[in-house]
Amino acid sequence: MKIFAANWKLQKNPEETRKFFADFLKLDLAANSEVIFFPSSICLEAAGNSLKNSKIKFGSQNSYFEGAGAFTGETSAKSVKDVGGTYILLGHSERRSLFGETNELIAKKIKFVQSLDMIPMFCIGETLQERESGKTLQVLSEQIKEGLKLADLSKKIIVAYEPVWAIGTGKVATPDQVKETHEQVYQELKKIYSSTDVPILYGGSVKADNAGQLIQIPHVSGFLVGGASLEPSSFHAICKA
Ligand code: PGA
């Protein structure tokens, strides 16, 4: 089973969301693939309505670690579930760098999402500076250990490895870098999970023309795609990788 996830970030309004799915649902998908969309929160209900009778899953790009209360501006995972969402993207590098999310906060969010029987897609990744100073493994190991501190290890989770320097830059990691780092992430997860079937997605400038090569790499269970997921045809081409 390969997993193809679309991170729409702050793109598309509800009407554009409906239009995208009207087109995307006409395209065929491999039976052994899981396709997941992360629209912006305001478009989740539109996504839920469009995807009601399909096997395509969706969820939000963030959520708070409480389901309701005096938390102005936050997104409730409970409400995401109410409109049919299954997944929550957590710890994306833009959440970490632009909105100050820490490993500690992400750990609480993972715990809450799992308590609702929803599935966290937990993002990790090193900056260019960290990679160039030889700290990649140390950073990823810390993000994994701290982020999963409160996780229910019996419940499903997906890890998305996204080198920060490859996100939205057109600078995709080389197959050798992906191979080496996914092996390291796999080994780190193995220290925590007794079974080793946690899927590890690669993200960062994935396009139709590099997806075919990257998907062959051991411990690459699929992709988390930003820019190339905004058009039905380009994301579909990646799903067919
Ligand atoms: P990108 O974004 O594919 O545009 O590099 C990936 C992501 O941020 O998840």
Short mmCIF file of N, CA, C and O and ligand atoms in Angstrom, two decimals, residues 5-7 9 89 92-94 123 162-163 166-171 203-207 224-229, ligand 1:
data_model
loop_
_atom_site.label_atom_id
_atom_site.label_comp_id
_atom_site.label_asym_id
_atom_site.label_seq_id
_atom_site.Cartn_x
_atom_site.Cartn_y
_atom_site.Cartn_z
N ALA A 5 -0.32 11.92 -0.20
CA ALA A 5 -1.03 12.95 0.55
C ALA A 5 -0.77 14.32 -0.06
O ALA A 5 0.34 14.62 -0.51
N ALA A 6 -1.83 15.12 -0.08
CA ALA A 6 -1.77 16.46 -0.67
C ALA A 6 -1.91 17.50 0.42
O ALA A 6 -2.90 17.51 1.16
N ASN A 7 -0.92 18.37 0.55
CA ASN A 7 -0.98 19.47 1.51
C ASN A 7 -1.25 20.75 0.73
O ASN A 7 -0.37 21.27 0.07
N LYS A 9 -1.98 23.65 1.94
CA LYS A 9 -1.58 24.87 2.66
C LYS A 9 -2.73 25.89 2.60
O LYS A 9 -3.89 25.49 2.62
N LEU A 89 -2.72 16.52 9.86
CA LEU A 89 -1.30 16.79 9.62
C LEU A 89 -0.77 17.55 10.84
O LEU A 89 -1.36 18.54 11.24
N HIS A 92 4.08 20.12 10.75
CA HIS A 92 4.66 20.55 9.47
C HIS A 92 5.70 21.64 9.73
O HIS A 92 5.55 22.45 10.63
N SER A 93 6.73 21.68 8.91
CA SER A 93 7.83 22.62 9.18
C SER A 93 7.36 24.08 9.16
O SER A 93 7.91 24.92 9.86
N GLU A 94 6.30 24.37 8.38
CA GLU A 94 5.78 25.75 8.40
C GLU A 94 5.10 26.04 9.74
O GLU A 94 5.16 27.17 10.24
N CYS A 123 4.96 15.24 10.88
CA CYS A 123 6.05 15.70 10.00
C CYS A 123 7.33 16.00 10.77
O CYS A 123 7.30 16.59 11.85
N GLU A 162 10.25 15.44 5.70
CA GLU A 162 10.35 16.52 4.72
C GLU A 162 11.55 17.41 5.06
O GLU A 162 11.47 18.22 6.00
N PRO A 163 12.65 17.26 4.32
CA PRO A 163 13.77 18.16 4.56
C PRO A 163 13.31 19.60 4.29
O PRO A 163 12.74 19.86 3.23
N ALA A 166 13.96 21.42 1.11
CA ALA A 166 13.38 20.90 -0.14
C ALA A 166 11.91 21.30 -0.30
O ALA A 166 11.32 21.07 -1.34
N ILE A 167 11.34 21.93 0.73
CA ILE A 167 9.91 22.26 0.69
C ILE A 167 9.68 23.54 -0.11
O ILE A 167 10.19 24.60 0.24
N GLY A 168 8.94 23.41 -1.19
CA GLY A 168 8.57 24.58 -1.99
C GLY A 168 9.73 25.26 -2.70
O GLY A 168 9.60 26.37 -3.19
N THR A 169 10.88 24.61 -2.74
CA THR A 169 12.07 25.23 -3.32
C THR A 169 12.40 24.67 -4.69
O THR A 169 13.25 25.22 -5.39
N GLY A 170 11.76 23.56 -5.07
CA GLY A 170 12.11 22.90 -6.32
C GLY A 170 13.39 22.10 -6.19
O GLY A 170 13.86 21.48 -7.15
N LYS A 171 13.94 22.09 -4.97
CA LYS A 171 15.22 21.43 -4.73
C LYS A 171 14.94 20.10 -4.04
O LYS A 171 14.91 20.02 -2.82
N GLY A 203 8.57 14.06 1.59
CA GLY A 203 7.98 15.29 1.08
C GLY A 203 9.03 16.33 0.81
O GLY A 203 10.08 16.36 1.46
N GLY A 204 8.77 17.19 -0.14
CA GLY A 204 9.71 18.26 -0.50
C GLY A 204 9.92 18.26 -2.00
O GLY A 204 10.69 17.46 -2.52
N SER A 205 9.18 19.12 -2.71
CA SER A 205 9.31 19.28 -4.16
C SER A 205 9.11 17.98 -4.94
O SER A 205 9.76 17.75 -5.95
N VAL A 206 8.20 17.13 -4.45
CA VAL A 206 7.85 15.93 -5.23
C VAL A 206 7.01 16.37 -6.43
O VAL A 206 6.09 17.18 -6.31
N LYS A 207 7.38 15.84 -7.60
CA LYS A 207 6.67 16.15 -8.84
C LYS A 207 6.48 14.84 -9.59
O LYS A 207 7.11 13.83 -9.25
N LEU A 224 4.23 13.20 0.60
CA LEU A 224 3.42 14.35 1.02
C LEU A 224 3.77 15.48 0.04
O LEU A 224 4.93 15.88 -0.06
N VAL A 225 2.76 15.94 -0.69
CA VAL A 225 3.00 16.83 -1.83
C VAL A 225 2.32 18.17 -1.62
O VAL A 225 1.12 18.22 -1.31
N GLY A 226 3.07 19.25 -1.80
CA GLY A 226 2.49 20.59 -1.70
C GLY A 226 2.10 21.11 -3.07
O GLY A 226 1.04 20.79 -3.61
N GLY A 227 2.99 21.90 -3.66
CA GLY A 227 2.71 22.60 -4.92
C GLY A 227 2.11 21.73 -6.02
O GLY A 227 1.13 22.13 -6.67
N ALA A 228 2.66 20.54 -6.20
CA ALA A 228 2.21 19.69 -7.31
C ALA A 228 0.89 18.98 -7.02
O ALA A 228 0.41 18.18 -7.83
N SER A 229 0.29 19.27 -5.86
CA SER A 229 -1.01 18.63 -5.56
C SER A 229 -2.18 19.55 -5.87
O SER A 229 -3.34 19.19 -5.67
P1 PGA B 1 6.16 21.05 -1.78
O1 PGA B 1 5.57 21.07 -0.28
O2 PGA B 1 5.76 19.75 -2.41
O3 PGA B 1 5.54 22.24 -2.45
O4 PGA B 1 7.66 21.16 -1.66
C1 PGA B 1 5.59 19.92 0.50
C2 PGA B 1 5.00 20.21 1.87
O5 PGA B 1 5.17 21.32 2.39
O6 PGA B 1 4.35 19.34 2.47
#
